[in-house]
Amino acid sequence: MPSDPSTTGCGGIFGARYNPQVACPIVFTFTPSGTGPRTAVFTLTDSSSNSPHTVTLNGPGGTGPAVLLSSTLVQFPPQTVNTTSGQMSVTLTNTGNSDLVISTITVTGANAADFMTTNSTCVNNLTVPASGSCVFNFTFTPTTATAETARVTITDNAPGSPHTISLMGTGTTSTGTLLAATPYLSMNDSPFLNLLLNGNMYIEDMEFGSIVAPGITANCNVIGPGGATDSVDADDGIIDGSGTNGHSCFNGNGSGGVTVNFNATTLGGFPTSAGFVWTDGAGTTSFEAFDASGVSLGIVGPVAIADNSILGTTAEDHFFGVTNAGGISAMKLSNTGGGIEVDHVQYAGSGSMPGVNLSTASLTFAAQGVGTTSAAQQITVDNLGPPTLTTSLVKVSGDFAETDNCASVAIDTICTINVTFTPTTSGVRNGSVILTHNVPGGVRQIILSGMGSGAATPAVTLLPTSLVFGTQALNTTSSPAMTVMLSNTGAAALTINSITASGDFAQSNTCQSPLAAGANCMISVTFTPTATGSRTGAITILTNASTSPDVVSLTGTGGSSTAGFTFNPAPGSGTSVTLQPGSTGTFLVTFTPNPGFVGVVSFTCQAPIPNTICAISPATLNVTSSAPVTLTLTLRTNCTAFLLPLQTPRALPPGWGLLLALGWMLALGVWVWSLRRGQSTPVGSSTLSSSTGARGLRWLAPSLAFALLLLTWTGCGSSAGTPAIPGAPVTPPGNYTITLTGTAVGGGSQSIPFTIRVI
């Protein structure tokens, strides 16, 4: 029982006997040893039939500060002597209910000077409020090539003071060894082959279509198969001088290169052996590696190995590597021209890598008749753990097939992979089994070979053998088309009799008959659903191959003919506006995707108003969730401005300048009439009126100019901006309707109208 509560009563004697109907009191006391709620359970075991008996005890904790450290041990990875490590942090939190006062923080120990706190918020004489926190940031600069330690002591006003953090690290003087570039067509060409075969090294071959090996990142995109892909030759199961049927990692900036970074936390330390394969690029190629502190271990190159071909040739492929007992934080390949492709990243961690043992690294089959299947050969997989082995993929290539029971394998147990050989043509046939799993050593490869005997025959290989289309709007055609590669992997020409599509699917192809041995062609497939829901079909290929007809299964989903989203005015924004020529109207629209809708939607504005500009922002959206998005629709009308617009303190009524000009001209007319009347005086009268009228007429020209100024001033209105389309006529008054339309890629659209009044 926890120490906070205690009991008295019932004699306090275990094994005591009590007569029937006799009671004894059990008295509990509570002395909290910390803050916050405190709980305990009292258990009484006796000879009754319903024993044991329990009582739950609860009480509030005491008051005051309390210290919680996110870690009490900071372990730095190996660090080159006299270089400074990256920063590692510990957070101190006051979990109490009153202020924590840190009096002093000291670093002591034999190597205290080699551990530093930098930019820490935990300092001497610091007050940390309840629920507040501060951070220690530590770095390590070893001065000896040995294990070093220190201790941080925190003196404060919380229970348990002083609190401590242990610091540990190891200095190293290793400078590393750079490996010369060597040709590479398969894993068997790796200088680290023994590590790979024993499961003591990770290998990332990109064949999942992404980087799945743990503890690494790279600034490249996995591509393939097809196109300009240049993977390691053996990745498609056949060493044939071509890397187009596998996957590689591509960066369009070859001079910037591809950098692979290692995560020491994930790997339990930086790897001590690492390398990867350069498969394509232009110009000369260089390799550089970096130690645990990010300091360069040196450069291999530049070497001239590029063949300047983008056709996936593999004779130029080379492996570059490095070993360094002090750890490798990163490595980089670059070339001086074009883009760059890399593959087969290999690295052995300095942490624990028990992994998986294989009974063999290769299988060889005796001569087997073309089109017949051999007896199975067995590979044993031993899971040394931890953890439990979970196999995500057993991939077999070439004229080989496999069955296995390796989906889940407990620690220290085995599973088996059974491989058979069915040659599609005579001669040497190569392939591989690739085992991908969650245990260290992530991807393992077993090389397969066999001999086909008998007459040469064609053979059809389809990649992929099925296509799955997403949801497509009713009676619309998917775009772009999905593709299937048809390859003649036999030794004789393939006669293609027909290629047909069924269901709501259509096909076009580049296949010519006969198709030479080793050649391939492409089949492009589109989906046009005629009904909603799941739709199925097939591509059927009739040839002279023994497997004919060969079939590619097709599936897709017919969606609603309506768009997968809605438009509504945003809160506070309407659907109508009144504008003057030269002014701007703005509408806010809420775009809401329907549940499950994803894809790209483009927006357009139809504005049948002369001399206006209509714009929508953003113009496209890549919808990945059902979260609403606010769109801004802007309409600018046009005006004719002869002079710069006058910025008045507040907007004036439309046409105010015209009314003022007409009023001024009317007053001017009355004035001129009165002057002319004054000039028509009788003979003998005073000449004063005549001279006055003559002087007044001198004001006529300036007055007319002022009226003209008022008229031209009103071209854009007193409070309007600049013309929307300079030089174009003014937007005419009237009532108009503009329409915002959203169109989803693949079909489906939605619109919302707006009313515009131009005055």
mmCIF file of N, CA and C in Angstrom, residues 304-375:
data_model
loop_
_atom_site.group_PDB
_atom_site.id
_atom_site.type_symbol
_atom_site.label_atom_id
_atom_site.label_comp_id
_atom_site.label_asym_id
_atom_site.label_seq_id
_atom_site.Cartn_x
_atom_site.Cartn_y
_atom_site.Cartn_z
ATOM 1 N N ALA A 304 34.845 10.309 -64.500
ATOM 2 C CA ALA A 304 34.086 10.357 -65.755
ATOM 3 C C ALA A 304 33.521 8.973 -66.032
ATOM 4 N N ILE A 305 32.268 8.734 -65.638
ATOM 5 C CA ILE A 305 31.640 7.425 -65.836
ATOM 6 C C ILE A 305 30.346 7.518 -66.636
ATOM 7 N N ALA A 306 29.834 8.727 -66.876
ATOM 8 C CA ALA A 306 28.551 8.891 -67.558
ATOM 9 C C ALA A 306 28.679 8.518 -69.031
ATOM 10 N N ASP A 307 27.653 7.797 -69.555
ATOM 11 C CA ASP A 307 27.638 7.481 -70.984
ATOM 12 C C ASP A 307 26.772 8.462 -71.770
ATOM 13 N N ASN A 308 26.188 9.470 -71.052
ATOM 14 C CA ASN A 308 25.381 10.527 -71.679
ATOM 15 C C ASN A 308 24.165 9.980 -72.418
ATOM 16 N N SER A 309 23.649 8.841 -71.942
ATOM 17 C CA SER A 309 22.421 8.271 -72.492
ATOM 18 C C SER A 309 21.320 8.384 -71.456
ATOM 19 N N ILE A 310 20.087 8.617 -71.936
ATOM 20 C CA ILE A 310 18.936 8.661 -71.023
ATOM 21 C C ILE A 310 18.021 7.463 -71.256
ATOM 22 N N LEU A 311 18.591 6.383 -71.820
ATOM 23 C CA LEU A 311 17.788 5.216 -72.188
ATOM 24 C C LEU A 311 17.840 4.115 -71.139
ATOM 25 N N GLY A 312 18.331 4.411 -69.939
ATOM 26 C CA GLY A 312 18.326 3.424 -68.857
ATOM 27 C C GLY A 312 19.452 2.418 -68.945
ATOM 28 N N THR A 313 20.523 2.729 -69.661
ATOM 29 C CA THR A 313 21.663 1.819 -69.733
ATOM 30 C C THR A 313 22.339 1.701 -68.375
ATOM 31 N N THR A 314 22.918 0.517 -68.097
ATOM 32 C CA THR A 314 23.421 0.257 -66.743
ATOM 33 C C THR A 314 24.923 0.018 -66.675
ATOM 34 N N ALA A 315 25.621 -0.034 -67.823
ATOM 35 C CA ALA A 315 27.063 -0.272 -67.774
ATOM 36 C C ALA A 315 27.799 0.850 -67.056
ATOM 37 N N GLU A 316 27.179 2.039 -66.986
ATOM 38 C CA GLU A 316 27.818 3.179 -66.327
ATOM 39 C C GLU A 316 27.611 3.200 -64.819
ATOM 40 N N ASP A 317 26.731 2.351 -64.267
ATOM 41 C CA ASP A 317 26.364 2.408 -62.851
ATOM 42 C C ASP A 317 27.564 2.084 -61.954
ATOM 43 N N HIS A 318 27.776 2.907 -60.903
ATOM 44 C CA HIS A 318 28.903 2.702 -59.983
ATOM 45 C C HIS A 318 28.455 2.903 -58.538
ATOM 46 N N PHE A 319 29.107 2.139 -57.661
ATOM 47 C CA PHE A 319 28.861 2.251 -56.217
ATOM 48 C C PHE A 319 29.936 3.131 -55.583
ATOM 49 N N PHE A 320 29.517 4.051 -54.705
ATOM 50 C CA PHE A 320 30.416 4.902 -53.928
ATOM 51 C C PHE A 320 30.125 4.662 -52.453
ATOM 52 N N GLY A 321 31.158 4.535 -51.607
ATOM 53 C CA GLY A 321 30.906 4.247 -50.210
ATOM 54 C C GLY A 321 31.956 4.816 -49.278
ATOM 55 N N VAL A 322 31.716 4.608 -47.963
ATOM 56 C CA VAL A 322 32.603 5.142 -46.933
ATOM 57 C C VAL A 322 32.446 4.306 -45.667
ATOM 58 N N THR A 323 33.516 4.198 -44.892
ATOM 59 C CA THR A 323 33.446 3.629 -43.542
ATOM 60 C C THR A 323 34.069 4.632 -42.581
ATOM 61 N N ASN A 324 33.496 4.729 -41.385
ATOM 62 C CA ASN A 324 34.022 5.648 -40.367
ATOM 63 C C ASN A 324 33.541 5.186 -39.003
ATOM 64 N N ALA A 325 34.472 4.771 -38.147
ATOM 65 C CA ALA A 325 34.108 4.258 -36.823
ATOM 66 C C ALA A 325 33.408 5.301 -35.979
ATOM 67 N N GLY A 326 33.647 6.585 -36.264
ATOM 68 C CA GLY A 326 33.011 7.644 -35.488
ATOM 69 C C GLY A 326 31.618 8.002 -35.951
ATOM 70 N N GLY A 327 31.143 7.349 -36.996
ATOM 71 C CA GLY A 327 29.781 7.599 -37.461
ATOM 72 C C GLY A 327 29.733 8.434 -38.728
ATOM 73 N N ILE A 328 28.699 8.200 -39.534
ATOM 74 C CA ILE A 328 28.478 8.909 -40.796
ATOM 75 C C ILE A 328 27.112 9.572 -40.718
ATOM 76 N N SER A 329 27.081 10.902 -40.787
ATOM 77 C CA SER A 329 25.800 11.617 -40.663
ATOM 78 C C SER A 329 25.122 11.822 -42.008
ATOM 79 N N ALA A 330 25.901 11.862 -43.103
ATOM 80 C CA ALA A 330 25.312 12.110 -44.419
ATOM 81 C C ALA A 330 26.314 11.720 -45.495
ATOM 82 N N MET A 331 25.791 11.516 -46.725
ATOM 83 C CA MET A 331 26.647 11.289 -47.890
ATOM 84 C C MET A 331 25.948 11.882 -49.104
ATOM 85 N N LYS A 332 26.758 12.254 -50.097
ATOM 86 C CA LYS A 332 26.211 13.015 -51.225
ATOM 87 C C LYS A 332 26.851 12.569 -52.533
ATOM 88 N N LEU A 333 26.009 12.398 -53.571
ATOM 89 C CA LEU A 333 26.476 12.167 -54.935
ATOM 90 C C LEU A 333 26.023 13.334 -55.802
ATOM 91 N N SER A 334 26.888 13.803 -56.697
ATOM 92 C CA SER A 334 26.533 14.897 -57.589
ATOM 93 C C SER A 334 27.246 14.704 -58.914
ATOM 94 N N ASN A 335 26.701 15.318 -59.983
ATOM 95 C CA ASN A 335 27.399 15.340 -61.269
ATOM 96 C C ASN A 335 27.259 16.724 -61.884
ATOM 97 N N THR A 336 28.143 17.040 -62.808
ATOM 98 C CA THR A 336 28.263 18.422 -63.273
ATOM 99 C C THR A 336 27.252 18.805 -64.336
ATOM 100 N N GLY A 337 26.487 17.847 -64.867
ATOM 101 C CA GLY A 337 25.520 18.196 -65.906
ATOM 102 C C GLY A 337 24.205 17.471 -65.729
ATOM 103 N N GLY A 338 23.104 18.112 -66.184
ATOM 104 C CA GLY A 338 21.788 17.482 -66.184
ATOM 105 C C GLY A 338 21.279 17.136 -64.813
ATOM 106 N N GLY A 339 20.359 16.155 -64.761
ATOM 107 C CA GLY A 339 19.833 15.656 -63.498
ATOM 108 C C GLY A 339 20.707 14.531 -62.979
ATOM 109 N N ILE A 340 20.201 13.828 -61.953
ATOM 110 C CA ILE A 340 20.968 12.733 -61.355
ATOM 111 C C ILE A 340 20.000 11.685 -60.829
ATOM 112 N N GLU A 341 20.357 10.384 -61.002
ATOM 113 C CA GLU A 341 19.582 9.273 -60.457
ATOM 114 C C GLU A 341 20.488 8.414 -59.582
ATOM 115 N N VAL A 342 19.928 7.941 -58.448
ATOM 116 C CA VAL A 342 20.670 7.082 -57.529
ATOM 117 C C VAL A 342 19.785 5.910 -57.125
ATOM 118 N N ASP A 343 20.415 4.871 -56.543
ATOM 119 C CA ASP A 343 19.672 3.665 -56.154
ATOM 120 C C ASP A 343 20.501 2.917 -55.112
ATOM 121 N N HIS A 344 19.894 1.873 -54.528
ATOM 122 C CA HIS A 344 20.545 0.944 -53.592
ATOM 123 C C HIS A 344 21.345 1.662 -52.508
ATOM 124 N N VAL A 345 20.639 2.429 -51.663
ATOM 125 C CA VAL A 345 21.279 3.052 -50.504
ATOM 126 C C VAL A 345 21.539 1.967 -49.461
ATOM 127 N N GLN A 346 22.789 1.847 -49.014
ATOM 128 C CA GLN A 346 23.175 0.801 -48.065
ATOM 129 C C GLN A 346 23.853 1.435 -46.863
ATOM 130 N N TYR A 347 23.491 0.938 -45.666
ATOM 131 C CA TYR A 347 24.103 1.500 -44.459
ATOM 132 C C TYR A 347 23.968 0.525 -43.300
ATOM 133 N N ALA A 348 25.024 0.441 -42.507
ATOM 134 C CA ALA A 348 25.057 -0.406 -41.321
ATOM 135 C C ALA A 348 25.088 0.487 -40.105
ATOM 136 N N GLY A 349 24.081 0.370 -39.238
ATOM 137 C CA GLY A 349 23.978 1.231 -38.073
ATOM 138 C C GLY A 349 24.950 0.830 -36.987
ATOM 139 N N SER A 350 25.300 1.807 -36.162
ATOM 140 C CA SER A 350 26.160 1.519 -35.014
ATOM 141 C C SER A 350 25.347 0.985 -33.845
ATOM 142 N N GLY A 351 24.014 1.076 -33.936
ATOM 143 C CA GLY A 351 23.150 0.545 -32.892
ATOM 144 C C GLY A 351 22.915 -0.947 -33.092
ATOM 145 N N SER A 352 21.986 -1.509 -32.330
ATOM 146 C CA SER A 352 21.698 -2.933 -32.399
ATOM 147 C C SER A 352 20.981 -3.259 -33.697
ATOM 148 N N MET A 353 21.501 -4.294 -34.447
ATOM 149 C CA MET A 353 20.874 -4.731 -35.685
ATOM 150 C C MET A 353 20.860 -6.254 -35.746
ATOM 151 N N PRO A 354 20.119 -6.912 -34.865
ATOM 152 C CA PRO A 354 20.105 -8.374 -34.919
ATOM 153 C C PRO A 354 19.496 -8.886 -36.221
ATOM 154 N N GLY A 355 18.296 -8.404 -36.578
ATOM 155 C CA GLY A 355 17.721 -8.636 -37.897
ATOM 156 C C GLY A 355 17.324 -10.053 -38.200
ATOM 157 N N VAL A 356 17.536 -10.432 -39.487
ATOM 158 C CA VAL A 356 17.044 -11.677 -40.050
ATOM 159 C C VAL A 356 18.198 -12.436 -40.680
ATOM 160 N N ASN A 357 18.247 -13.746 -40.460
ATOM 161 C CA ASN A 357 19.209 -14.608 -41.128
ATOM 162 C C ASN A 357 18.514 -15.401 -42.221
ATOM 163 N N LEU A 358 19.177 -15.532 -43.371
ATOM 164 C CA LEU A 358 18.664 -16.339 -44.470
ATOM 165 C C LEU A 358 19.529 -17.585 -44.619
ATOM 166 N N SER A 359 18.904 -18.713 -44.977
ATOM 167 C CA SER A 359 19.654 -19.960 -45.128
ATOM 168 C C SER A 359 20.554 -19.937 -46.350
ATOM 169 N N THR A 360 20.241 -19.082 -47.329
ATOM 170 C CA THR A 360 21.058 -18.985 -48.527
ATOM 171 C C THR A 360 20.879 -17.609 -49.151
ATOM 172 N N ALA A 361 21.887 -17.177 -49.920
ATOM 173 C CA ALA A 361 21.782 -15.896 -50.619
ATOM 174 C C ALA A 361 21.429 -16.087 -52.086
ATOM 175 N N SER A 362 21.373 -17.361 -52.555
ATOM 176 C CA SER A 362 21.049 -17.621 -53.953
ATOM 177 C C SER A 362 20.510 -19.038 -54.109
ATOM 178 N N LEU A 363 19.733 -19.250 -55.179
ATOM 179 C CA LEU A 363 19.227 -20.572 -55.553
ATOM 180 C C LEU A 363 19.515 -20.790 -57.032
ATOM 181 N N THR A 364 19.975 -22.008 -57.375
ATOM 182 C CA THR A 364 20.218 -22.366 -58.774
ATOM 183 C C THR A 364 19.397 -23.604 -59.109
ATOM 184 N N PHE A 365 18.624 -23.533 -60.204
ATOM 185 C CA PHE A 365 17.769 -24.635 -60.633
ATOM 186 C C PHE A 365 18.421 -25.361 -61.807
ATOM 187 N N ALA A 366 18.225 -26.684 -61.847
ATOM 188 C CA ALA A 366 18.727 -27.489 -62.959
ATOM 189 C C ALA A 366 17.913 -27.196 -64.212
ATOM 190 N N ALA A 367 18.354 -27.742 -65.353
ATOM 191 C CA ALA A 367 17.645 -27.544 -66.618
ATOM 192 C C ALA A 367 16.201 -28.012 -66.480
ATOM 193 N N GLN A 368 15.295 -27.172 -66.984
ATOM 194 C CA GLN A 368 13.859 -27.432 -66.849
ATOM 195 C C GLN A 368 13.205 -27.181 -68.202
ATOM 196 N N GLY A 369 12.317 -28.085 -68.610
ATOM 197 C CA GLY A 369 11.634 -27.935 -69.880
ATOM 198 C C GLY A 369 10.820 -26.655 -69.932
ATOM 199 N N VAL A 370 10.866 -25.985 -71.096
ATOM 200 C CA VAL A 370 10.110 -24.744 -71.269
ATOM 201 C C VAL A 370 8.629 -25.010 -71.019
ATOM 202 N N GLY A 371 8.008 -24.168 -70.186
ATOM 203 C CA GLY A 371 6.583 -24.283 -69.888
ATOM 204 C C GLY A 371 6.247 -25.291 -68.816
ATOM 205 N N THR A 372 7.261 -25.973 -68.240
ATOM 206 C CA THR A 372 7.017 -26.919 -67.150
ATOM 207 C C THR A 372 7.564 -26.353 -65.855
ATOM 208 N N THR A 373 7.055 -26.849 -64.733
ATOM 209 C CA THR A 373 7.396 -26.286 -63.415
ATOM 210 C C THR A 373 8.268 -27.255 -62.634
ATOM 211 N N SER A 374 9.323 -26.722 -62.046
ATOM 212 C CA SER A 374 10.275 -27.526 -61.277
ATOM 213 C C SER A 374 9.720 -27.859 -59.904
ATOM 214 N N ALA A 375 10.439 -28.750 -59.220
ATOM 215 C CA ALA A 375 10.175 -28.960 -57.797
ATOM 216 C C ALA A 375 10.610 -27.713 -57.029
#
